[in-house]
Structures are given as structure tokens and as C-alpha cells.
Amino acid sequence: MPRHSKAVERTIPEHILVVDNGAYTIKAGFAKPSPDPDTDCHIIPNCIAKSRDNRVWIGAQMESCSDYGDMAFRRPVQKGFLVSWEAEREIWENAFLAKDAKVKCDPHDTSLLLAEAPNCPVALQANCDQMVFEEFEFAAYRRCVAADAEVGPSFNAFNDIANLVEDPPRTTDLDSLPVECVLVIDSGYSHTTVTPVYKGRTIQQAIRCLEMGGKFLTNYMKEMLSVRQMDVRDETYLMNQMKEDTCYVSSNFRKDLESIGKGPLAAGRKGPHRDEDIVVDFVLPDYSTRMRGELRPHDPTTMAMRTKLGAVTNADGVKEYVMALGNERFTVPELLFNPSDIGMKQAGLPETVMQSMSRLPPGLWPSMLSNILVIGGNAKFDGFLARLSSEIRQLAPAECPVRVAVAPDPIKSTWLGGARLAGNKAALKEILVTRQEYQEYGSAWLLKRFAGGSAS
């Protein structure tokens, strides 16, 4: 009997687990006919952490933690690539196999759709395949957005791009098909990638990466505040929260910098961010009475007292530690647009977009530039979308329309696209590989299959 005949007889499990294994969090959930990211997608911290009382927290257990002070983190994903399966295995077991797992499943009766970063090294892909089939024993599996002659579908091409950029709605019979052209900008925790997608498939030679993400911004903020105010180098969790709550992307970086540095200039300046609008006070959590930092209008008197006493006492008689944030609020996310500010020899995000476009046929430029989708946690910075759209417009040819849209939920966008792909049963059956096929043909065959080679 020919070897390829078994593909006709294979069966695909009905339960489909979609996983976006991000560097900061895992987005996971089961695909449904009409997926709702609010209820069907669960966010799980992708880390193993050790608190100052030497207790170890694994993945979803972090939600039960009440003291994040001086917490040390181990993250299995670095620069977008899963490099430590030793740690990831524990996190997945806790998230998918434990009795109280948030997304409990039986791998023997479950198909896995797994998102990965573009340009993933082949050795890491092979490790991932082996863990999925040999360690967890999922019944069927597919990696999407693979490197090297990529032909696998990109999850985000299955999202409702037309609605985001205000195009006419797609007809019902096209809902299960990918958008023809979309330029996906994924600015996440570990790095930022620009990926052109044509008819659901990435254009490999045009993918560009900016080695700047949320982790870099958090570390930069830690360094700035440790030099200027107090030592917070061990407060990674707190600094990440502070960055998310206080930072914004300036529409005019130079004017905001002058405003925060020169009092007289601020008084006569018009615009949304005058000096008094920029400086804010951030009350640090003590993890007993206050579990999360609190943002307040700036009070110079409070800061004067803090300078002398180290802490201030509020109206209720409780001591508080307060940090005043000024230009840190906009100089930190500015690195996404100007990495050269700290000596990095890389282009900013708008220039990186145009570098990607330069590798595409000119005929695709109008369609790509008019369908730019921004996802990832950094897309949630206030002012990010307007600044990015404005600077791409300045660099793009005048005859090309530029439309930039942020996904309704930039954190869960990739998962939602994968869940919509899972709704196309015919396409799903074509791309999934069963465990029986893997056992028969081996890891090398699977790499070739996912990279677009013959499956026979």
C-alpha cells in the first residue's frame, strides 16, 4: 500500500486547542464556531517566578501571588523563540494538565494549533515538534508562521481586517478565508516584527525584526529610575506595571522634552501635554494594604517630603512611598521609534516597515500599506497608533494610501485569528499532522511538511 494512502484514512479530533505561546503570557483556549476572546481565551503568565520568601510560582499560579516584591523571573521564551522546554514543560503541565488547570485538556483527544515567531531556527522547531508529540502526545498538531519557505497560514490574516480599516464588510462565504493582503506589526514583550502576509501566507524575504520590545522598555525604565530616584533594579514586576499604567507615545517628542525641562516654556505652550499634564505621582504598592500601584496628579509638596523622609504619611496615617514621573513617561516608549537615542544601530519602527516594503513587488505596496494591523502589548500605549500612522505616511509614496489599525484586543488578536482558522474544517484538515503520521515518518518529514515540502 502506498505510504500516502494513510492520509485519507486519518481522523482529526474535534477538540482544537489554540495556543499563542508569547514571551510574557500564553494565550490559550478551545476553538468554537463563534470564538469570543473575552470568554474563550485565557491569559496565563509564561514564567516561573521565585518570590522573596523563596516560594516558586509556576505559570497560572502567579494569579494567587500577593507579594511581587523582589521577585525573580525565569522565562522560557527569549527574543520570541522558545529556548527552554525544561521550564515551558512545567508551565504547560500546570496550564493544560493539572486538576485545576485553566484550560484543561486530554492531549490524546485534542488537536493543537500553535503560533510561533517568524524566522524560528530549525533546531528549535524540531525540539517543539518532539515535545508536542512525544512528551505531551497531542493527537494532531500544526505550527503556524514557520520559517524557511513558509507556506503555513498566518493566524492574524483570519481576523476581521476589513472592519478595522473601515472597508466594506466581507461576504459570508469569505469569512472563513484569510485576508488577501495585510501587514502585521507585532510589538510584544521580547521584540517587534513586521510581517507581510499575502493570502494567508507570510512573505519570508520581507520579514523584518526590531530588537526592541516591552522587556527592553521595562529594563530601560528600571535603569532611569534607579539612577534618578531609588534603586528599583529588582522590582521587574512593579516597573512593568508602572510602564503600562503611565507611559505614552509623544506626538512631538522634542516639544514634550523641552516642556518637562523648562518651566517658562511649559506655561506658554499649547497642546495636550503641558508640564502639569506630564508629571504624575506614582504611589508604590506595599503588597499588604495596596496590591497595585496608584497614579495620582503631581503634588510637589509630597515629593519634597519624600526627599527628606523617604516616605510620606497620607491622611489616614499610612506611610506611602511615592515616585514622581516626568519625561520617563514618554522617553521610554520613544525607543520604539528612535532606538538610536540609546546608541542602538537599528532603524525605528516606521523605517523598519518601509524596509519590509522595499522587499515586496511595487504592485503590493498600496494593498499592504492600506491594511496595516498592529498587535502586541506595546500597541496599547496611548498615542502609539497616531504616531506610527503619521510617520509611515511621511515615508510612504504619496500615491499609496496608509491605514493603520490596532486590533480590538491586541493581546489576544493572534489567538482569535487561530480560532477563526480552526473554524475552517476543510483547511484545518489539510494543514494538521497527526501523531500517527509523525511516528511513522519522523521529525525530519514533519519539518519538511511544515516548511512546505511534499507530505508523501
Short mmCIF file of C-alpha atoms in Angstrom, two decimals:
data_model
loop_
_atom_site.label_atom_id
_atom_site.label_comp_id
_atom_site.label_asym_id
_atom_site.label_seq_id
_atom_site.Cartn_x
_atom_site.Cartn_y
_atom_site.Cartn_z
CA MET A 1 0.00 0.00 0.00
CA PRO A 2 1.44 3.48 -0.85
CA ARG A 3 2.67 5.46 2.13
CA HIS A 4 0.49 8.47 1.39
CA SER A 5 -2.74 6.47 1.48
CA LYS A 6 -2.96 6.74 5.28
CA ALA A 7 -3.59 10.48 4.97
CA VAL A 8 -7.01 9.69 3.52
CA GLU A 9 -8.00 7.48 6.45
CA ARG A 10 -6.76 9.72 9.25
CA THR A 11 -9.19 11.35 11.68
CA ILE A 12 -8.83 14.75 13.30
CA PRO A 13 -10.09 15.25 16.90
CA GLU A 14 -12.99 17.63 17.37
CA HIS A 15 -11.33 19.47 20.27
CA ILE A 16 -8.94 22.11 18.93
CA LEU A 17 -6.67 23.93 21.37
CA VAL A 18 -5.29 27.22 20.03
CA VAL A 19 -2.14 28.48 21.79
CA ASP A 20 -0.24 31.71 21.26
CA ASN A 21 2.89 30.99 23.30
CA GLY A 22 4.11 34.54 23.90
CA ALA A 23 7.21 35.66 25.77
CA TYR A 24 5.22 37.35 28.56
CA THR A 25 1.93 35.46 28.57
CA ILE A 26 0.34 32.41 26.97
CA LYS A 27 -2.98 32.99 25.25
CA ALA A 28 -4.83 29.68 25.12
CA GLY A 29 -8.33 28.37 24.65
CA PHE A 30 -10.50 25.94 22.70
CA ALA A 31 -11.80 26.98 19.30
CA LYS A 32 -15.55 27.37 18.94
CA PRO A 33 -17.82 28.14 15.96
CA SER A 34 -18.04 31.81 17.02
CA PRO A 35 -14.97 32.41 19.21
CA ASP A 36 -15.20 35.15 21.84
CA PRO A 37 -11.75 36.19 23.11
CA ASP A 38 -13.23 37.57 26.34
CA THR A 39 -14.65 34.23 27.43
CA ASP A 40 -12.85 31.59 25.35
CA CYS A 41 -9.26 32.84 25.54
CA HIS A 42 -7.34 32.60 28.82
CA ILE A 43 -4.18 34.57 29.59
CA ILE A 44 -1.55 32.64 31.54
CA PRO A 45 1.78 34.11 32.71
CA ASN A 46 4.55 32.39 30.76
CA CYS A 47 7.15 32.28 33.50
CA ILE A 48 8.44 30.54 36.58
CA ALA A 49 8.92 33.03 39.41
CA LYS A 50 10.60 32.94 42.79
CA SER A 51 9.40 35.32 45.50
CA ARG A 52 11.49 36.77 48.29
CA ASP A 53 10.23 34.08 50.67
CA ASN A 54 11.74 31.50 48.25
CA ARG A 55 8.38 30.19 47.12
CA VAL A 56 8.21 29.10 43.46
CA TRP A 57 5.24 30.12 41.32
CA ILE A 58 4.56 28.36 38.00
CA GLY A 59 2.51 29.97 35.25
CA ALA A 60 -1.12 30.43 36.26
CA GLN A 61 -0.18 30.14 39.96
CA MET A 62 1.06 33.73 39.69
CA GLU A 63 -2.54 34.90 39.91
CA SER A 64 -2.63 33.68 43.53
CA CYS A 65 0.53 35.55 44.50
CA SER A 66 0.08 38.51 46.84
CA ASP A 67 3.65 39.83 47.04
CA TYR A 68 5.59 40.61 43.87
CA GLY A 69 8.39 42.49 45.60
CA ASP A 70 11.95 41.44 44.65
CA MET A 71 10.53 38.62 42.54
CA ALA A 72 12.92 36.83 40.18
CA PHE A 73 11.60 35.51 36.86
CA ARG A 74 12.63 32.73 34.52
CA ARG A 75 11.08 32.96 31.08
CA PRO A 76 11.34 30.11 28.56
CA VAL A 77 10.80 32.39 25.56
CA GLN A 78 13.64 34.73 24.58
CA LYS A 79 13.51 37.09 21.58
CA GLY A 80 10.30 35.41 20.53
CA PHE A 81 11.77 31.90 20.40
CA LEU A 82 11.02 29.06 22.80
CA VAL A 83 14.52 28.18 24.03
CA SER A 84 13.84 26.36 27.32
CA TRP A 85 11.43 23.44 27.17
CA GLU A 86 12.55 22.45 30.66
CA ALA A 87 10.70 25.47 32.01
CA GLU A 88 7.94 25.52 29.40
CA ARG A 89 7.00 21.91 30.12
CA GLU A 90 6.23 22.77 33.75
CA ILE A 91 4.16 25.78 32.69
CA TRP A 92 2.17 23.79 30.11
CA GLU A 93 1.57 20.93 32.53
CA ASN A 94 0.21 23.40 35.08
CA ALA A 95 -1.92 25.21 32.46
CA PHE A 96 -3.28 22.23 30.49
CA LEU A 97 -2.94 19.04 32.54
CA ALA A 98 -3.31 19.93 36.24
CA LYS A 99 -6.58 19.16 38.05
CA ASP A 100 -7.32 22.87 38.46
CA ALA A 101 -5.90 23.87 35.05
CA LYS A 102 -7.43 26.93 33.44
CA VAL A 103 -7.50 25.23 30.02
CA LYS A 104 -7.67 21.56 30.96
CA CYS A 105 -7.45 19.12 28.08
CA ASP A 106 -6.72 15.50 27.21
CA PRO A 107 -3.87 15.70 24.64
CA HIS A 108 -4.80 12.28 23.21
CA ASP A 109 -8.14 13.72 22.13
CA THR A 110 -7.01 17.24 21.22
CA SER A 111 -5.55 18.96 18.15
CA LEU A 112 -3.04 21.73 18.85
CA LEU A 113 -2.69 24.92 16.78
CA LEU A 114 0.49 26.64 17.99
CA ALA A 115 1.68 30.10 16.96
CA GLU A 116 5.40 30.78 16.67
CA ALA A 117 7.55 33.77 15.75
CA PRO A 118 8.81 34.22 12.17
CA ASN A 119 12.33 33.02 11.33
CA CYS A 120 12.43 30.47 14.14
CA PRO A 121 15.62 28.33 13.93
CA VAL A 122 15.03 24.82 12.62
CA ALA A 123 16.61 23.22 15.71
CA LEU A 124 14.08 24.96 17.97
CA GLN A 125 11.24 23.93 15.67
CA ALA A 126 12.35 20.30 15.85
CA ASN A 127 12.50 20.48 19.66
CA CYS A 128 8.99 21.90 19.73
CA ASP A 129 7.63 19.16 17.46
CA GLN A 130 9.19 16.44 19.58
CA MET A 131 7.79 17.88 22.82
CA VAL A 132 4.29 18.20 21.39
CA PHE A 133 4.12 14.66 20.00
CA GLU A 134 6.47 12.70 22.26
CA GLU A 135 6.15 14.42 25.65
CA PHE A 136 2.57 15.72 25.63
CA GLU A 137 1.28 13.29 22.95
CA PHE A 138 -1.22 15.60 21.27
CA ALA A 139 -3.35 13.76 18.70
CA ALA A 140 -2.73 16.30 15.91
CA TYR A 141 -0.71 19.47 15.62
CA ARG A 142 0.31 22.43 13.46
CA ARG A 143 2.88 25.18 13.92
CA CYS A 144 1.89 28.40 12.16
CA VAL A 145 4.05 31.27 10.90
CA ALA A 146 7.04 28.98 10.32
CA ALA A 147 10.41 29.95 8.86
CA ASP A 148 12.15 28.77 5.73
CA ALA A 149 9.90 28.60 2.66
CA GLU A 150 6.90 29.39 4.83
CA VAL A 151 3.58 28.19 3.45
CA GLY A 152 1.63 27.80 6.69
CA PRO A 153 -1.21 30.21 7.37
CA SER A 154 -0.70 33.31 9.47
CA PHE A 155 -3.28 33.46 12.27
CA ASN A 156 -3.83 37.22 12.03
CA ALA A 157 -4.83 37.02 8.35
CA PHE A 158 -8.06 35.36 9.52
CA ASN A 159 -9.12 38.35 11.64
CA ASP A 160 -11.67 40.94 10.52
CA ILE A 161 -9.19 43.40 8.97
CA ALA A 162 -11.80 44.95 6.68
CA ASN A 163 -13.86 46.17 9.64
CA LEU A 164 -10.80 47.62 11.39
CA VAL A 165 -9.74 49.72 8.38
CA GLU A 166 -13.37 50.60 7.56
CA ASP A 167 -13.63 48.66 4.30
CA PRO A 168 -17.00 47.29 3.15
CA PRO A 169 -17.86 44.11 5.08
CA ARG A 170 -16.84 40.79 3.53
CA THR A 171 -19.49 38.43 2.24
CA THR A 172 -20.43 35.46 4.42
CA ASP A 173 -18.75 32.91 2.15
CA LEU A 174 -15.42 34.73 2.55
CA ASP A 175 -15.47 34.88 6.35
CA SER A 176 -13.52 31.64 6.70
CA LEU A 177 -10.82 32.73 4.23
CA PRO A 178 -7.75 34.84 5.05
CA VAL A 179 -7.47 38.48 4.04
CA GLU A 180 -5.63 38.84 0.73
CA CYS A 181 -3.05 41.40 1.92
CA VAL A 182 -2.18 42.51 5.44
CA LEU A 183 0.98 43.92 7.00
CA VAL A 184 1.17 42.66 10.60
CA ILE A 185 3.23 44.66 13.11
CA ASP A 186 3.65 42.59 16.26
CA SER A 187 5.23 44.67 19.03
CA GLY A 188 5.37 42.35 22.00
CA TYR A 189 7.42 41.67 25.10
CA SER A 190 10.65 40.41 23.57
CA HIS A 191 10.86 42.13 20.18
CA THR A 192 8.91 43.75 17.33
CA THR A 193 8.36 42.09 13.97
CA VAL A 194 6.97 43.38 10.67
CA THR A 195 5.42 40.55 8.65
CA PRO A 196 3.69 40.96 5.25
CA VAL A 197 1.01 38.31 4.71
CA TYR A 198 -0.38 37.52 1.26
CA LYS A 199 -3.41 35.24 1.01
CA GLY A 200 -2.78 33.85 4.48
CA ARG A 201 0.93 33.14 3.94
CA THR A 202 3.89 35.18 5.10
CA ILE A 203 6.30 36.64 2.54
CA GLN A 204 9.50 35.34 4.06
CA GLN A 205 12.07 37.63 2.45
CA ALA A 206 10.21 40.75 3.58
CA ILE A 207 10.00 39.93 7.30
CA ARG A 208 11.90 42.46 9.40
CA CYS A 209 12.67 42.45 13.14
CA LEU A 210 13.36 45.30 15.56
CA GLU A 211 15.19 44.12 18.69
CA MET A 212 13.01 46.29 20.87
CA GLY A 213 10.05 45.13 22.93
CA GLY A 214 8.31 45.53 26.25
CA LYS A 215 11.09 43.79 28.18
CA PHE A 216 13.70 46.22 26.87
CA LEU A 217 11.49 49.21 27.70
CA THR A 218 10.88 47.92 31.23
CA ASN A 219 14.61 47.43 31.83
CA TYR A 220 15.35 50.91 30.48
CA MET A 221 12.78 52.40 32.84
CA LYS A 222 14.34 50.50 35.76
CA GLU A 223 17.75 51.96 34.98
CA MET A 224 16.46 55.52 34.63
CA LEU A 225 14.53 55.49 37.90
CA SER A 226 17.31 53.68 39.80
CA VAL A 227 19.72 56.46 38.88
CA ARG A 228 17.31 59.35 39.40
CA GLN A 229 15.22 58.35 42.44
CA MET A 230 15.59 54.98 44.17
CA ASP A 231 17.02 51.54 43.45
CA VAL A 232 14.31 49.52 41.70
CA ARG A 233 16.53 47.15 39.72
CA ASP A 234 15.00 44.10 41.45
CA GLU A 235 11.42 45.30 41.00
CA THR A 236 10.77 43.97 37.50
CA TYR A 237 7.09 43.26 38.05
CA LEU A 238 6.43 46.69 39.56
CA MET A 239 8.35 48.52 36.83
CA ASN A 240 6.46 46.67 34.13
CA GLN A 241 3.18 47.68 35.73
CA MET A 242 4.36 51.28 36.08
CA LYS A 243 5.33 51.36 32.41
CA GLU A 244 1.91 50.06 31.35
CA ASP A 245 0.00 52.49 33.59
CA THR A 246 1.95 55.71 32.99
CA CYS A 247 3.80 55.70 29.66
CA TYR A 248 2.55 57.20 26.41
CA VAL A 249 3.94 57.88 22.95
CA SER A 250 4.54 61.58 22.39
CA SER A 251 3.21 63.17 19.21
CA ASN A 252 6.01 65.73 19.38
CA PHE A 253 8.93 64.34 21.36
CA ARG A 254 11.14 67.43 21.24
CA LYS A 255 8.45 69.81 22.49
CA ASP A 256 7.45 67.49 25.31
CA LEU A 257 11.10 67.15 26.32
CA GLU A 258 11.50 70.93 26.36
CA SER A 259 8.25 71.33 28.25
CA ILE A 260 9.28 68.98 31.02
CA GLY A 261 12.73 70.53 31.29
CA LYS A 262 11.95 74.25 31.15
CA GLY A 263 9.22 75.80 33.27
CA PRO A 264 8.71 79.05 31.29
CA LEU A 265 8.28 77.16 28.04
CA ALA A 266 5.58 74.98 29.54
CA ALA A 267 3.49 77.96 30.64
CA GLY A 268 3.17 79.32 27.11
CA ARG A 269 2.86 76.05 25.28
CA LYS A 270 -0.38 74.88 23.73
CA GLY A 271 -1.18 71.22 23.31
CA PRO A 272 -2.38 68.12 25.08
CA HIS A 273 0.76 67.62 27.18
CA ARG A 274 1.85 70.71 29.08
CA ASP A 275 4.24 70.37 32.01
CA GLU A 276 1.48 69.94 34.56
CA ASP A 277 -0.09 67.25 32.40
CA ILE A 278 3.09 65.24 32.02
CA VAL A 279 4.39 64.94 35.58
CA VAL A 280 2.44 62.48 37.72
CA ASP A 281 2.97 60.79 41.07
CA PHE A 282 3.02 57.00 41.30
CA VAL A 283 2.31 55.52 44.72
CA LEU A 284 4.19 52.26 45.13
CA PRO A 285 2.34 49.18 46.40
CA ASP A 286 3.28 47.75 49.78
CA TYR A 287 1.59 44.37 48.99
CA SER A 288 -0.34 44.45 52.26
CA THR A 289 -2.80 47.35 52.12
CA ARG A 290 -2.16 48.25 48.46
CA MET A 291 -1.63 45.45 45.94
CA ARG A 292 -1.18 47.63 42.86
CA GLY A 293 0.48 50.99 42.26
CA GLU A 294 -1.73 54.06 42.10
CA LEU A 295 -1.48 57.01 39.72
CA ARG A 296 -2.13 60.50 41.14
CA PRO A 297 -1.78 64.12 39.98
CA HIS A 298 1.63 65.51 40.80
CA ASP A 299 1.98 67.17 44.22
CA PRO A 300 5.34 68.99 44.64
CA THR A 301 4.82 69.13 48.41
CA THR A 302 4.59 65.37 48.62
CA MET A 303 7.80 64.95 46.68
CA ALA A 304 9.62 67.44 48.91
CA MET A 305 8.56 65.45 51.96
CA ARG A 306 9.59 62.19 50.32
CA THR A 307 13.03 63.56 49.53
CA LYS A 308 13.61 64.35 53.18
CA LEU A 309 11.87 61.47 54.91
CA GLY A 310 11.91 58.68 52.33
CA ALA A 311 8.16 58.14 52.78
CA VAL A 312 5.12 60.33 53.34
CA THR A 313 2.12 59.80 55.58
CA ASN A 314 -1.30 60.16 53.96
CA ALA A 315 -4.50 61.45 55.55
CA ASP A 316 -5.24 58.01 57.01
CA GLY A 317 -1.89 57.87 58.76
CA VAL A 318 -0.47 55.24 56.39
CA LYS A 319 3.08 55.62 55.09
CA GLU A 320 3.40 55.77 51.33
CA TYR A 321 6.38 55.67 49.00
CA VAL A 322 5.87 57.93 46.01
CA MET A 323 7.82 58.35 42.77
CA ALA A 324 7.36 61.38 40.51
CA LEU A 325 7.42 60.50 36.82
CA GLY A 326 8.25 63.17 34.25
CA ASN A 327 10.00 62.61 30.95
CA GLU A 328 10.29 58.91 31.76
CA ARG A 329 6.66 58.62 30.67
CA PHE A 330 7.42 59.35 27.02
CA THR A 331 11.18 58.77 26.62
CA VAL A 332 10.77 55.05 27.35
CA PRO A 333 8.33 54.19 24.51
CA GLU A 334 10.16 56.65 22.25
CA LEU A 335 12.81 53.95 21.83
CA LEU A 336 10.39 52.07 19.56
CA PHE A 337 10.63 54.96 17.11
CA ASN A 338 14.22 56.06 17.74
CA PRO A 339 16.46 53.26 19.08
CA SER A 340 19.47 55.43 18.21
CA ASP A 341 18.62 57.59 21.26
CA ILE A 342 20.47 55.00 23.36
CA GLY A 343 23.07 54.08 20.75
CA MET A 344 21.32 51.10 19.10
CA LYS A 345 22.26 50.83 15.44
CA GLN A 346 18.77 49.94 14.29
CA ALA A 347 16.07 51.80 12.42
CA GLY A 348 12.92 52.81 14.23
CA LEU A 349 9.60 51.08 13.67
CA PRO A 350 8.35 53.30 10.77
CA GLU A 351 11.65 52.87 8.92
CA THR A 352 11.54 49.11 9.59
CA VAL A 353 8.10 49.00 7.97
CA MET A 354 9.47 50.66 4.84
CA GLN A 355 12.46 48.30 4.80
CA SER A 356 9.97 45.45 4.72
CA MET A 357 8.03 47.10 1.91
CA SER A 358 11.19 47.50 -0.15
CA ARG A 359 11.40 43.71 -0.42
CA LEU A 360 7.91 43.44 -1.93
CA PRO A 361 6.80 43.93 -5.53
CA PRO A 362 5.65 47.56 -6.02
CA GLY A 363 2.24 46.27 -7.04
CA LEU A 364 1.61 45.05 -3.48
CA TRP A 365 2.53 48.32 -1.78
CA PRO A 366 -0.91 50.01 -1.93
CA SER A 367 -2.68 46.92 -0.58
CA MET A 368 -0.16 46.33 2.21
CA LEU A 369 0.08 49.96 3.35
CA SER A 370 -3.70 50.30 3.41
CA ASN A 371 -4.08 47.18 5.60
CA ILE A 372 -1.61 47.55 8.46
CA LEU A 373 -2.62 45.64 11.59
CA VAL A 374 -0.83 46.38 14.87
CA ILE A 375 -0.89 43.76 17.63
CA GLY A 376 1.07 43.09 20.82
CA GLY A 377 1.15 44.75 24.22
CA ASN A 378 3.06 47.86 23.10
CA ALA A 379 0.15 48.75 20.82
CA LYS A 380 -1.76 49.73 23.98
CA PHE A 381 0.47 52.76 24.64
CA ASP A 382 -1.59 55.93 24.42
CA GLY A 383 -0.64 57.79 21.22
CA PHE A 384 1.12 54.80 19.62
CA LEU A 385 -1.29 54.39 16.70
CA ALA A 386 -1.41 58.08 15.76
CA ARG A 387 2.38 58.47 15.86
CA LEU A 388 3.03 55.31 13.84
CA SER A 389 0.43 56.21 11.22
CA SER A 390 1.82 59.74 10.87
CA GLU A 391 5.43 58.66 10.42
CA ILE A 392 4.63 55.86 7.96
CA ARG A 393 2.60 58.38 5.95
CA GLN A 394 5.65 60.66 5.76
CA LEU A 395 7.84 57.82 4.44
CA ALA A 396 5.40 56.08 2.09
CA PRO A 397 4.86 57.10 -1.55
CA ALA A 398 2.20 59.77 -1.97
CA GLU A 399 0.10 57.56 -4.25
CA CYS A 400 -0.19 54.82 -1.61
CA PRO A 401 -2.96 55.15 1.00
CA VAL A 402 -1.83 54.46 4.56
CA ARG A 403 -4.29 52.95 7.03
CA VAL A 404 -3.08 51.65 10.38
CA ALA A 405 -5.41 49.88 12.78
CA VAL A 406 -4.92 48.35 16.21
CA ALA A 407 -6.74 45.09 16.90
CA PRO A 408 -9.66 45.45 19.34
CA ASP A 409 -7.65 43.33 21.77
CA PRO A 410 -4.00 43.44 20.61
CA ILE A 411 -3.01 40.87 23.23
CA LYS A 412 -5.47 38.20 22.08
CA SER A 413 -5.53 39.03 18.36
CA THR A 414 -3.25 36.17 17.29
CA TRP A 415 -5.27 33.66 19.32
CA LEU A 416 -8.52 34.93 17.80
CA GLY A 417 -7.14 34.53 14.28
CA GLY A 418 -6.12 30.96 15.09
CA ALA A 419 -9.56 30.21 16.50
CA ARG A 420 -11.15 31.51 13.30
CA LEU A 421 -8.80 29.40 11.21
CA ALA A 422 -9.91 26.37 13.24
CA GLY A 423 -13.46 27.10 12.11
CA ASN A 424 -12.50 26.23 8.53
CA LYS A 425 -12.61 22.46 8.91
CA ALA A 426 -11.51 21.70 5.34
CA ALA A 427 -8.43 23.92 5.57
CA LEU A 428 -7.66 22.65 9.05
CA LYS A 429 -7.66 19.03 7.94
CA GLU A 430 -5.19 19.89 5.19
CA ILE A 431 -2.63 21.53 7.46
CA LEU A 432 -2.81 19.36 10.60
CA VAL A 433 -0.42 16.45 11.09
CA THR A 434 -1.48 13.53 13.26
CA ARG A 435 0.68 11.83 15.86
CA GLN A 436 0.47 8.58 13.91
CA GLU A 437 1.95 10.30 10.86
CA TYR A 438 4.73 11.76 12.98
CA GLN A 439 5.54 8.35 14.45
CA GLU A 440 5.62 6.77 11.01
CA TYR A 441 7.57 9.38 9.05
CA GLY A 442 9.65 11.10 11.76
CA SER A 443 10.79 14.58 12.76
CA ALA A 444 12.62 15.42 9.51
CA TRP A 445 9.48 14.69 7.48
CA LEU A 446 7.44 16.91 9.79
CA LEU A 447 9.86 19.83 9.40
CA LYS A 448 9.62 19.45 5.63
CA ARG A 449 5.82 19.26 5.79
CA PHE A 450 5.52 22.41 7.87
CA ALA A 451 8.04 24.18 5.62
CA GLY A 452 6.02 23.43 2.51
CA GLY A 453 7.65 20.27 1.23
CA SER A 454 5.86 17.22 -0.04
CA ALA A 455 3.95 15.27 2.59
CA SER A 456 4.30 11.99 0.82
#
